[in-house]
Amino acid sequence: PGILAVLADTLLMLSFQTPLKKTNALIAQMGVTFVNAYVPSALCCPSRASILTGKYPHNHHVVNNTLEGNCSSKLWQKIQEPYTFPALLKSMCGYQTFFAGKYLNEYGAEDAGGVGHVPPGWSFWYALEKNSKYYNYTLSVNGKARKHGENYSVDYLTDVLANMSLDFLEYKSNFEPFFMMIATPAPHSPWTPAPQYTKSFQNVSAPRNSNFNIHGKNKHWLIRQAKTPMSNSSIQFLDDAYRKRWQTLLSVDDLIEKLVKKLEVNGELDNTYIFYTSDNGFHTGQFSLPIDKRQLYEFDIKVPLLVRGPGIKPNHPNKMLVANIDLGPTILDIAGYDLNKTQMDGMSLLPLLRGEKNVTWRSDILVEYQGEGYNGSDPTCPGLGPGVTHCFPDCVCEDSYNNTYACVRTLSASWDLQYCEFDDREVFVEVYNLTADPHQINNIAKTIDQEILEKMNYRLMMLQSCSGATCRTPGVFDPGYRFDPRLMFSNHGLRARRFSAQFL
């Protein structure tokens, strides 16, 4: 079968349905919507690396958006890129492969080979240098730099990606199956909509859920330091950002429609799997955090995942707990590759896509993040001390060097939980019962049953040292799970889960 994957940039689960009406009609209503899809790290580069490798961050070692954090570094290129799922698709499954859009945030950096570097596995390569832009950017066209300016008709990146993709579908070989990955800039900042959409959604503002503009009490210090209530200027800023994000998505909606129509005209639609997802979520005012991601809460780690294709029933929601580490194994499974030959941590979604009954599935996934920060103080916020970064007005800082955490996100027939530990002096713990508290307002770490706390702590240690098949062992609330506290004092108990410099 043909395979098409479209990847949004910072699109949270709950915000895609209104601006993406065509996408909803052409993919969600024609296939499966995974309503519990998560990312193992709520930041672009680690999450994209997880998609490409099928691995958790502690196994692919991309920990943040910097070269020092292994984002598109020489080490990543040497150790991980040759074993990504597109590389296997091309070399082992005979697929012609096409990439267009944002790859990894530091792609094109001079210290990592510049735009002349074309990762193994791609027959056609149209990658954006560095981070998302809509105008005035450089593309690597099969290793050669092509600069774009600010003329809408020839430079608006979402439309450029659409046109390149349509050209590929027009002129590709009909003697090999195809895989396409299109990574749009939308709805990432700088939130530049196409001219025809600048007046859309004029009355839209960020959702005012129960966790909007409230103090993050009993949360990690980085959340507690946010100014509450937010200033009027911060609220206006985040509402403007929310509206512009929706406006940028209208061009993505057009892109999806064009591709589906082209596949239909080519007679290939019925034999093509189409995936639509995002690399992470985004917050807009929850717990008085104006805008960004990087945090452990649902609004940052939960993303849309829509799939249509051969054998998939239309308009079918699926509640299983899935993660973006599952995309690589799924696509390789579709292509007929033996997944036992990979080192991937994820699971193939193909049995779920086909609606197979009695599928044994996971009850938990790992979420992990290593904070960015530097030793100096932010000159505009000296009172916060060293180590903070990404600070907004009113000294609301989105990240710090000790914003380093790991979580178990659990979903089973009887439990909907999240357990998180911070790697800081406090070893701060956050626990949420999302059945009773879907907006994660009340941290129940100090009141939850001690036995559950110990089991979740143990499961976190297991997941943070897992690799391949051991990442798919039964979770705490799976019927097959057996808790042996003695194991907590074996080698696993050495907390190899902590990120360290050796990974970099």
Short mmCIF file of C-alpha atoms in Angstrom, two decimals:
data_model
loop_
_atom_site.label_atom_id
_atom_site.label_comp_id
_atom_site.label_asym_id
_atom_site.label_seq_id
_atom_site.Cartn_x
_atom_site.Cartn_y
_atom_site.Cartn_z
CA PRO A 1 0.00 0.00 0.00
CA GLY A 2 0.89 3.65 -0.33
CA ILE A 3 1.50 5.47 2.96
CA LEU A 4 1.10 9.19 3.64
CA ALA A 5 1.91 10.80 7.00
CA VAL A 6 1.17 14.47 7.70
CA LEU A 7 2.77 15.88 10.84
CA ALA A 8 1.56 19.11 12.43
CA ASP A 9 3.81 21.21 14.68
CA THR A 10 2.49 21.74 18.24
CA LEU A 11 -1.17 20.82 17.72
CA LEU A 12 -3.00 19.66 20.83
CA MET A 13 -5.71 17.03 20.67
CA LEU A 14 -8.67 19.24 21.49
CA SER A 15 -8.02 22.07 19.04
CA PHE A 16 -7.98 20.40 15.63
CA GLN A 17 -11.64 19.73 14.88
CA THR A 18 -12.96 23.23 14.19
CA PRO A 19 -10.22 24.66 11.93
CA LEU A 20 -9.57 21.31 10.23
CA LYS A 21 -13.05 20.54 8.96
CA LYS A 22 -11.88 18.94 5.69
CA THR A 23 -9.25 16.87 7.51
CA ASN A 24 -11.90 15.70 9.93
CA ALA A 25 -14.23 14.72 7.08
CA LEU A 26 -11.58 13.14 4.84
CA ILE A 27 -9.53 11.25 7.46
CA ALA A 28 -11.27 11.03 10.86
CA GLN A 29 -14.74 10.29 9.51
CA MET A 30 -13.29 7.87 6.97
CA GLY A 31 -11.16 5.99 9.49
CA VAL A 32 -9.98 5.75 13.10
CA THR A 33 -9.53 8.54 15.62
CA PHE A 34 -7.24 7.53 18.48
CA VAL A 35 -8.65 9.54 21.38
CA ASN A 36 -5.79 8.63 23.73
CA ALA A 37 -2.68 9.36 21.66
CA TYR A 38 0.40 10.71 23.45
CA VAL A 39 3.94 11.84 22.82
CA PRO A 40 6.82 10.56 24.99
CA SER A 41 8.29 14.06 25.19
CA ALA A 42 6.39 17.35 24.82
CA LEU A 43 9.02 19.08 22.70
CA CYS A 44 9.60 19.11 18.93
CA CYS A 45 13.00 17.48 18.46
CA PRO A 46 12.77 14.62 21.01
CA SER A 47 9.25 13.84 19.82
CA ARG A 48 10.17 13.85 16.12
CA ALA A 49 13.14 11.62 16.90
CA SER A 50 10.71 9.22 18.64
CA ILE A 51 8.50 9.13 15.54
CA LEU A 52 11.45 8.39 13.25
CA THR A 53 13.11 5.77 15.48
CA GLY A 54 10.10 4.23 17.27
CA LYS A 55 12.06 4.76 20.50
CA TYR A 56 11.65 6.56 23.79
CA PRO A 57 14.03 9.52 24.33
CA HIS A 58 16.21 7.55 26.77
CA ASN A 59 16.97 5.18 23.87
CA HIS A 60 17.45 7.64 20.99
CA HIS A 61 19.13 10.19 23.34
CA VAL A 62 17.64 13.31 21.76
CA VAL A 63 16.67 15.19 24.90
CA ASN A 64 15.86 18.74 23.75
CA ASN A 65 15.95 21.15 20.79
CA THR A 66 19.68 21.94 20.92
CA LEU A 67 22.67 20.40 19.18
CA GLU A 68 24.06 19.72 22.66
CA GLY A 69 20.82 17.90 23.38
CA ASN A 70 21.55 15.67 20.35
CA CYS A 71 19.02 17.36 18.05
CA SER A 72 20.21 16.54 14.51
CA SER A 73 23.76 16.26 15.83
CA LYS A 74 26.59 14.29 14.22
CA LEU A 75 26.01 11.60 16.88
CA TRP A 76 22.30 11.34 15.97
CA GLN A 77 23.24 11.12 12.28
CA LYS A 78 25.72 8.33 12.93
CA ILE A 79 23.89 6.19 15.51
CA GLN A 80 20.15 6.67 14.93
CA GLU A 81 19.43 7.93 11.40
CA PRO A 82 20.50 4.74 9.58
CA TYR A 83 17.90 2.76 11.55
CA THR A 84 14.87 5.05 11.27
CA PHE A 85 11.75 3.53 9.80
CA PRO A 86 12.08 5.45 6.48
CA ALA A 87 15.60 4.02 6.06
CA LEU A 88 14.20 0.51 6.52
CA LEU A 89 11.24 1.22 4.23
CA LYS A 90 13.57 2.24 1.43
CA SER A 91 16.35 -0.31 1.85
CA MET A 92 14.40 -3.37 2.99
CA CYS A 93 10.86 -2.86 1.66
CA GLY A 94 11.52 -1.26 -1.73
CA TYR A 95 9.57 1.94 -1.06
CA GLN A 96 10.24 5.23 -2.79
CA THR A 97 10.26 7.81 -0.01
CA PHE A 98 9.47 11.52 0.02
CA PHE A 99 10.03 14.06 2.78
CA ALA A 100 8.93 17.70 2.78
CA GLY A 101 8.90 20.22 5.64
CA LYS A 102 10.34 20.55 9.11
CA TYR A 103 12.65 17.66 10.04
CA LEU A 104 14.51 18.31 13.31
CA ASN A 105 14.96 21.78 14.85
CA GLU A 106 18.73 21.91 14.34
CA TYR A 107 18.70 20.34 10.87
CA GLY A 108 20.97 22.34 8.58
CA ALA A 109 23.25 23.59 11.36
CA GLU A 110 26.80 24.09 10.08
CA ASP A 111 28.25 22.00 12.91
CA ALA A 112 26.09 19.08 11.77
CA GLY A 113 26.82 19.09 8.06
CA GLY A 114 24.57 21.94 6.93
CA VAL A 115 21.73 21.46 4.45
CA GLY A 116 24.02 19.25 2.37
CA HIS A 117 23.29 16.40 4.76
CA VAL A 118 20.47 14.18 3.46
CA PRO A 119 19.54 11.47 5.98
CA PRO A 120 19.59 7.88 4.73
CA GLY A 121 16.23 6.54 3.64
CA TRP A 122 14.88 9.40 1.56
CA SER A 123 14.55 9.22 -2.23
CA PHE A 124 13.28 12.82 -2.39
CA TRP A 125 14.29 15.35 0.25
CA TYR A 126 12.82 18.85 0.71
CA ALA A 127 13.70 19.73 4.30
CA LEU A 128 13.40 23.04 6.10
CA GLU A 129 16.58 24.49 7.58
CA LYS A 130 16.12 24.81 11.35
CA ASN A 131 12.75 25.63 12.94
CA SER A 132 9.29 26.41 11.59
CA LYS A 133 8.80 29.49 9.39
CA TYR A 134 6.24 30.46 6.79
CA TYR A 135 8.33 32.93 4.74
CA ASN A 136 12.04 33.77 4.34
CA TYR A 137 13.43 30.28 4.84
CA THR A 138 15.85 27.86 3.20
CA LEU A 139 15.01 24.36 2.00
CA SER A 140 17.46 21.54 1.39
CA VAL A 141 16.39 20.22 -2.00
CA ASN A 142 18.13 16.86 -2.12
CA GLY A 143 21.10 18.44 -0.37
CA LYS A 144 21.21 21.78 -2.21
CA ALA A 145 20.07 25.04 -0.61
CA ARG A 146 17.05 26.79 -2.08
CA LYS A 147 16.06 30.12 -0.53
CA HIS A 148 12.50 31.42 -0.36
CA GLY A 149 11.34 34.99 0.29
CA GLU A 150 8.00 36.51 1.26
CA ASN A 151 5.90 36.35 -1.89
CA TYR A 152 2.75 34.46 -0.89
CA SER A 153 2.13 32.78 -4.22
CA VAL A 154 5.56 31.15 -4.41
CA ASP A 155 6.91 31.15 -0.84
CA TYR A 156 4.20 30.39 1.74
CA LEU A 157 5.65 27.19 3.15
CA THR A 158 2.45 25.19 3.73
CA ASP A 159 1.44 25.76 0.09
CA VAL A 160 4.97 25.03 -1.15
CA LEU A 161 4.85 21.69 0.67
CA ALA A 162 1.45 20.95 -0.88
CA ASN A 163 2.72 21.70 -4.40
CA MET A 164 5.87 19.62 -3.97
CA SER A 165 3.79 16.73 -2.66
CA LEU A 166 1.34 16.92 -5.57
CA ASP A 167 4.30 16.93 -8.00
CA PHE A 168 5.68 13.80 -6.35
CA LEU A 169 2.33 12.01 -6.68
CA GLU A 170 2.16 13.08 -10.32
CA TYR A 171 5.64 11.99 -11.37
CA LYS A 172 6.65 9.17 -8.98
CA SER A 173 7.35 5.67 -10.21
CA ASN A 174 4.33 3.41 -10.48
CA PHE A 175 6.53 0.33 -10.11
CA GLU A 176 7.37 0.89 -6.42
CA PRO A 177 5.11 1.60 -3.44
CA PHE A 178 5.46 5.07 -1.95
CA PHE A 179 5.82 6.64 1.48
CA MET A 180 5.36 10.39 2.00
CA MET A 181 6.01 12.42 5.13
CA ILE A 182 4.86 16.03 5.07
CA ALA A 183 5.76 18.09 8.14
CA THR A 184 3.94 21.41 8.07
CA PRO A 185 5.06 24.50 10.02
CA ALA A 186 1.51 25.04 11.27
CA PRO A 187 0.41 25.78 13.87
CA HIS A 188 3.86 26.62 15.31
CA SER A 189 4.99 30.21 15.88
CA PRO A 190 5.39 32.70 14.25
CA TRP A 191 1.74 31.85 13.43
CA THR A 192 1.68 33.55 10.04
CA PRO A 193 -1.60 32.75 8.27
CA ALA A 194 -2.09 32.85 4.51
CA PRO A 195 -3.47 36.24 3.40
CA GLN A 196 -6.91 34.86 2.62
CA TYR A 197 -7.30 33.55 6.18
CA THR A 198 -6.20 36.55 8.25
CA LYS A 199 -9.82 37.50 9.00
CA SER A 200 -10.93 34.00 10.05
CA PHE A 201 -12.01 33.11 13.60
CA GLN A 202 -12.19 36.74 14.71
CA ASN A 203 -14.29 35.85 17.75
CA VAL A 204 -12.22 32.81 18.82
CA SER A 205 -10.23 32.85 22.06
CA ALA A 206 -8.36 30.21 24.02
CA PRO A 207 -10.61 27.77 25.94
CA ARG A 208 -11.50 28.82 29.47
CA ASN A 209 -11.39 25.42 31.10
CA SER A 210 -11.30 25.03 34.88
CA ASN A 211 -7.48 25.07 34.84
CA PHE A 212 -7.29 28.35 32.89
CA ASN A 213 -5.57 31.26 34.67
CA ILE A 214 -5.40 29.58 38.07
CA HIS A 215 -2.43 29.08 40.37
CA GLY A 216 -0.67 25.74 39.94
CA LYS A 217 -0.71 24.88 43.62
CA ASN A 218 1.01 21.66 44.74
CA LYS A 219 2.87 21.53 41.43
CA HIS A 220 6.54 21.71 40.51
CA TRP A 221 8.17 25.05 41.39
CA LEU A 222 8.34 26.11 37.73
CA ILE A 223 4.55 25.96 37.52
CA ARG A 224 4.04 27.54 40.95
CA GLN A 225 6.09 30.60 39.99
CA ALA A 226 3.68 31.69 37.24
CA LYS A 227 1.98 34.99 38.04
CA THR A 228 -1.71 34.48 38.89
CA PRO A 229 -3.94 35.95 37.68
CA MET A 230 -2.22 36.68 34.39
CA SER A 231 -1.94 40.27 33.24
CA ASN A 232 -4.45 41.50 30.67
CA SER A 233 -1.63 41.83 28.15
CA SER A 234 -0.65 38.15 28.62
CA ILE A 235 -4.24 37.03 28.17
CA GLN A 236 -4.62 39.11 25.02
CA PHE A 237 -1.31 37.73 23.71
CA LEU A 238 -2.31 34.11 24.22
CA ASP A 239 -5.80 34.67 22.73
CA ASP A 240 -4.20 36.27 19.66
CA ALA A 241 -1.79 33.35 19.38
CA TYR A 242 -4.63 30.83 19.66
CA ARG A 243 -6.59 32.56 16.88
CA LYS A 244 -3.56 32.82 14.57
CA ARG A 245 -2.75 29.16 15.17
CA TRP A 246 -6.22 28.24 13.94
CA GLN A 247 -5.78 30.52 10.93
CA THR A 248 -2.53 28.78 9.92
CA LEU A 249 -4.30 25.42 10.11
CA LEU A 250 -6.73 26.39 7.35
CA SER A 251 -3.88 26.06 4.84
CA VAL A 252 -3.06 22.62 6.26
CA ASP A 253 -6.71 21.71 5.74
CA ASP A 254 -6.36 22.75 2.10
CA LEU A 255 -3.19 20.65 1.78
CA ILE A 256 -4.98 17.54 3.08
CA GLU A 257 -7.89 18.08 0.69
CA LYS A 258 -5.56 18.49 -2.32
CA LEU A 259 -3.62 15.32 -1.49
CA VAL A 260 -6.72 13.20 -0.96
CA LYS A 261 -8.21 14.44 -4.25
CA LYS A 262 -4.95 13.72 -6.09
CA LEU A 263 -4.79 10.17 -4.69
CA GLU A 264 -8.41 9.69 -5.75
CA VAL A 265 -7.75 10.95 -9.30
CA ASN A 266 -4.71 8.64 -9.49
CA GLY A 267 -6.84 5.67 -8.43
CA GLU A 268 -4.61 5.17 -5.37
CA LEU A 269 -6.77 6.42 -2.50
CA ASP A 270 -8.31 3.04 -1.66
CA ASN A 271 -4.83 1.51 -1.36
CA THR A 272 -3.25 4.28 0.71
CA TYR A 273 -2.98 4.66 4.48
CA ILE A 274 -3.14 8.31 5.57
CA PHE A 275 -1.93 9.37 9.04
CA TYR A 276 -2.42 12.80 10.60
CA THR A 277 -0.83 13.69 13.93
CA SER A 278 1.36 16.23 15.75
CA ASP A 279 4.72 16.22 17.52
CA ASN A 280 3.35 17.67 20.78
CA GLY A 281 0.56 19.71 22.26
CA PHE A 282 0.51 23.32 23.44
CA HIS A 283 -0.74 25.29 26.40
CA THR A 284 -2.52 28.63 26.33
CA GLY A 285 -3.15 29.94 29.82
CA GLN A 286 -3.59 26.74 31.81
CA PHE A 287 -2.11 27.19 35.30
CA SER A 288 -1.33 30.78 34.22
CA LEU A 289 1.32 29.65 31.70
CA PRO A 290 0.85 31.97 28.69
CA ILE A 291 2.10 29.81 25.79
CA ASP A 292 4.50 26.94 25.11
CA LYS A 293 4.74 23.19 25.74
CA ARG A 294 7.42 21.11 27.63
CA GLN A 295 5.19 20.34 30.61
CA LEU A 296 3.80 16.99 31.73
CA TYR A 297 0.09 17.82 31.52
CA GLU A 298 -2.49 16.52 29.05
CA PHE A 299 -2.60 19.75 27.05
CA ASP A 300 1.11 19.34 26.21
CA ILE A 301 1.46 15.56 25.78
CA LYS A 302 -1.86 14.55 24.16
CA VAL A 303 -2.14 14.90 20.38
CA PRO A 304 -4.55 14.02 17.57
CA LEU A 305 -3.94 10.78 15.67
CA LEU A 306 -6.24 10.12 12.72
CA VAL A 307 -5.78 7.20 10.30
CA ARG A 308 -7.70 6.04 7.24
CA GLY A 309 -6.78 3.28 4.82
CA PRO A 310 -7.50 -0.22 3.49
CA GLY A 311 -9.49 -2.36 5.92
CA ILE A 312 -10.17 0.50 8.36
CA LYS A 313 -13.81 1.04 9.24
CA PRO A 314 -15.05 4.64 8.87
CA ASN A 315 -15.85 6.99 11.73
CA HIS A 316 -14.39 4.72 14.37
CA PRO A 317 -12.99 6.09 17.68
CA ASN A 318 -10.40 3.95 19.45
CA LYS A 319 -9.69 4.40 23.18
CA MET A 320 -6.50 2.34 23.43
CA LEU A 321 -3.42 4.06 24.87
CA VAL A 322 -1.10 4.78 21.94
CA ALA A 323 2.04 6.86 21.45
CA ASN A 324 4.02 8.29 18.56
CA ILE A 325 6.67 5.59 19.08
CA ASP A 326 4.01 3.31 17.54
CA LEU A 327 4.02 5.06 14.17
CA GLY A 328 7.30 3.55 12.91
CA PRO A 329 6.37 -0.04 13.83
CA THR A 330 2.89 0.46 12.33
CA ILE A 331 4.19 1.75 9.01
CA LEU A 332 6.82 -1.00 8.78
CA ASP A 333 4.11 -3.56 9.60
CA ILE A 334 1.94 -2.18 6.80
CA ALA A 335 4.93 -2.56 4.46
CA GLY A 336 5.40 -6.21 5.51
CA TYR A 337 8.64 -5.78 7.46
CA ASP A 338 9.42 -8.18 10.32
CA LEU A 339 9.27 -5.98 13.43
CA ASN A 340 11.36 -8.50 15.39
CA LYS A 341 14.33 -7.25 13.37
CA THR A 342 14.03 -3.75 14.82
CA GLN A 343 15.00 -2.30 18.21
CA MET A 344 11.86 -0.18 18.40
CA ASP A 345 10.06 0.41 21.70
CA GLY A 346 6.62 1.00 20.16
CA MET A 347 3.86 -1.38 19.07
CA SER A 348 2.22 -1.79 15.67
CA LEU A 349 -1.23 -0.24 15.57
CA LEU A 350 -2.22 -2.39 12.60
CA PRO A 351 -4.34 -4.86 14.66
CA LEU A 352 -6.22 -1.89 16.13
CA LEU A 353 -6.64 -0.28 12.71
CA ARG A 354 -8.15 -3.49 11.39
CA GLY A 355 -10.50 -3.71 14.35
CA GLU A 356 -9.17 -7.07 15.54
CA LYS A 357 -10.80 -8.37 18.71
CA ASN A 358 -9.05 -9.54 21.89
CA VAL A 359 -5.85 -7.62 21.11
CA THR A 360 -3.43 -7.59 24.05
CA TRP A 361 -2.50 -3.97 24.60
CA ARG A 362 -0.48 -1.82 26.98
CA SER A 363 -1.92 0.04 29.96
CA ASP A 364 0.91 2.55 30.33
CA ILE A 365 3.43 4.66 28.46
CA LEU A 366 6.45 6.69 29.51
CA VAL A 367 6.75 10.47 29.20
CA GLU A 368 10.20 11.95 29.84
CA TYR A 369 11.85 15.32 29.42
CA GLN A 370 15.18 16.95 30.22
CA GLY A 371 14.87 20.68 30.88
CA GLU A 372 16.76 23.30 28.93
CA GLY A 373 18.47 26.08 30.81
CA TYR A 374 21.84 27.71 31.40
CA ASN A 375 23.89 28.72 34.39
CA GLY A 376 23.38 32.45 33.96
CA SER A 377 20.40 34.42 35.24
CA ASP A 378 17.81 36.01 32.98
CA PRO A 379 18.61 39.75 33.27
CA THR A 380 14.92 40.61 33.18
CA CYS A 381 14.12 38.16 35.99
CA PRO A 382 17.10 38.22 38.40
CA GLY A 383 14.96 37.17 41.35
CA LEU A 384 14.44 33.70 39.89
CA GLY A 385 18.13 32.84 40.03
CA PRO A 386 20.15 30.92 37.44
CA GLY A 387 18.91 28.14 35.19
CA VAL A 388 15.61 29.50 33.85
CA THR A 389 14.88 30.06 30.17
CA HIS A 390 12.09 31.02 27.76
CA CYS A 391 10.86 33.75 30.10
CA PHE A 392 7.82 35.84 29.19
CA PRO A 393 6.87 39.26 30.58
CA ASP A 394 5.99 39.12 34.27
CA CYS A 395 8.87 36.59 34.66
CA VAL A 396 6.81 33.54 33.76
CA CYS A 397 9.53 31.11 32.64
CA GLU A 398 8.57 28.07 30.61
CA ASP A 399 11.66 25.98 31.23
CA SER A 400 14.69 25.47 33.46
CA TYR A 401 17.59 23.08 33.75
CA ASN A 402 15.82 21.15 36.53
CA ASN A 403 12.50 20.94 34.72
CA THR A 404 13.55 17.32 34.21
CA TYR A 405 10.88 14.74 34.84
CA ALA A 406 9.56 11.32 33.95
CA CYS A 407 5.97 10.09 34.09
CA VAL A 408 3.95 6.94 33.73
CA ARG A 409 0.66 7.67 31.96
CA THR A 410 -1.72 4.82 32.81
CA LEU A 411 -5.02 4.00 31.17
CA SER A 412 -6.86 0.77 31.92
CA ALA A 413 -10.41 -0.47 32.44
CA SER A 414 -10.39 0.76 36.03
CA TRP A 415 -7.69 3.45 36.23
CA ASP A 416 -6.87 6.73 34.48
CA LEU A 417 -3.72 7.94 36.23
CA GLN A 418 -0.52 9.89 35.77
CA TYR A 419 2.48 9.50 38.07
CA CYS A 420 5.48 11.84 37.65
CA GLU A 421 8.83 12.36 39.38
CA PHE A 422 11.18 15.32 38.97
CA ASP A 423 14.93 14.91 38.95
CA ASP A 424 15.63 17.80 41.28
CA ARG A 425 16.60 18.33 44.91
CA GLU A 426 13.02 17.85 46.05
CA VAL A 427 12.48 14.69 43.97
CA PHE A 428 9.08 16.31 43.58
CA VAL A 429 6.16 13.98 42.76
CA GLU A 430 2.90 14.76 40.96
CA VAL A 431 0.03 12.26 40.71
CA TYR A 432 -3.33 12.81 39.03
CA ASN A 433 -6.53 10.79 38.90
CA LEU A 434 -7.90 11.93 35.55
CA THR A 435 -11.23 10.17 36.05
CA ALA A 436 -12.07 12.55 38.88
CA ASP A 437 -9.84 15.43 37.79
CA PRO A 438 -9.49 15.58 33.98
CA HIS A 439 -7.87 19.02 34.07
CA GLN A 440 -5.16 17.89 36.53
CA ILE A 441 -5.81 20.56 39.13
CA ASN A 442 -5.33 18.43 42.24
CA ASN A 443 -2.00 16.72 42.86
CA ILE A 444 -2.89 13.67 44.98
CA ALA A 445 0.69 12.47 45.58
CA LYS A 446 0.34 12.93 49.35
CA THR A 447 -3.09 11.32 49.68
CA ILE A 448 -3.10 8.40 47.24
CA ASP A 449 -2.76 4.87 48.61
CA GLN A 450 0.90 4.15 49.40
CA GLU A 451 0.84 0.77 47.68
CA ILE A 452 -0.28 2.35 44.40
CA LEU A 453 2.44 4.98 44.79
CA GLU A 454 5.11 2.29 45.23
CA LYS A 455 3.84 0.31 42.26
CA MET A 456 3.86 3.38 40.03
CA ASN A 457 7.35 4.34 41.20
CA TYR A 458 8.54 0.83 40.40
CA ARG A 459 6.86 0.85 37.01
CA LEU A 460 8.49 4.19 36.22
CA MET A 461 11.92 2.75 36.97
CA MET A 462 11.19 -0.23 34.74
CA LEU A 463 10.07 1.94 31.84
CA GLN A 464 12.99 4.33 32.13
CA SER A 465 15.43 1.48 31.75
CA CYS A 466 13.40 -0.38 29.10
CA SER A 467 14.43 -1.08 25.54
CA GLY A 468 12.55 -2.78 22.74
CA ALA A 469 10.27 -5.57 23.96
CA THR A 470 10.79 -4.72 27.64
CA CYS A 471 8.98 -1.41 27.00
CA ARG A 472 5.88 -3.45 26.22
CA THR A 473 5.72 -5.65 29.34
CA PRO A 474 2.47 -5.62 31.39
CA GLY A 475 1.80 -2.42 33.30
CA VAL A 476 0.72 -2.04 36.90
CA PHE A 477 -2.96 -2.36 36.04
CA ASP A 478 -2.64 -5.12 33.43
CA PRO A 479 -4.00 -8.50 34.58
CA GLY A 480 -0.62 -10.06 33.83
CA TYR A 481 1.34 -7.67 36.03
CA ARG A 482 3.14 -9.04 39.09
CA PHE A 483 4.71 -6.66 41.58
CA ASP A 484 7.81 -7.97 43.34
CA PRO A 485 9.15 -5.29 45.70
CA ARG A 486 12.44 -7.18 45.98
CA LEU A 487 13.21 -6.11 42.43
CA MET A 488 13.28 -2.51 43.59
CA PHE A 489 16.59 -3.31 45.29
CA SER A 490 18.13 -5.16 42.36
CA ASN A 491 20.14 -3.49 39.62
CA HIS A 492 16.98 -1.85 38.32
CA GLY A 493 16.75 0.08 41.56
CA LEU A 494 19.89 2.03 40.76
CA ARG A 495 17.69 4.54 38.96
CA ALA A 496 19.35 4.28 35.59
CA ARG A 497 16.33 6.28 34.54
CA ARG A 498 18.08 9.56 35.30
CA PHE A 499 19.29 11.37 32.20
CA SER A 500 23.02 11.94 32.24
CA ALA A 501 25.77 13.44 30.14
CA GLN A 502 26.85 10.02 28.90
CA PHE A 503 23.80 9.99 26.61
CA LEU A 504 24.97 13.12 24.86
#
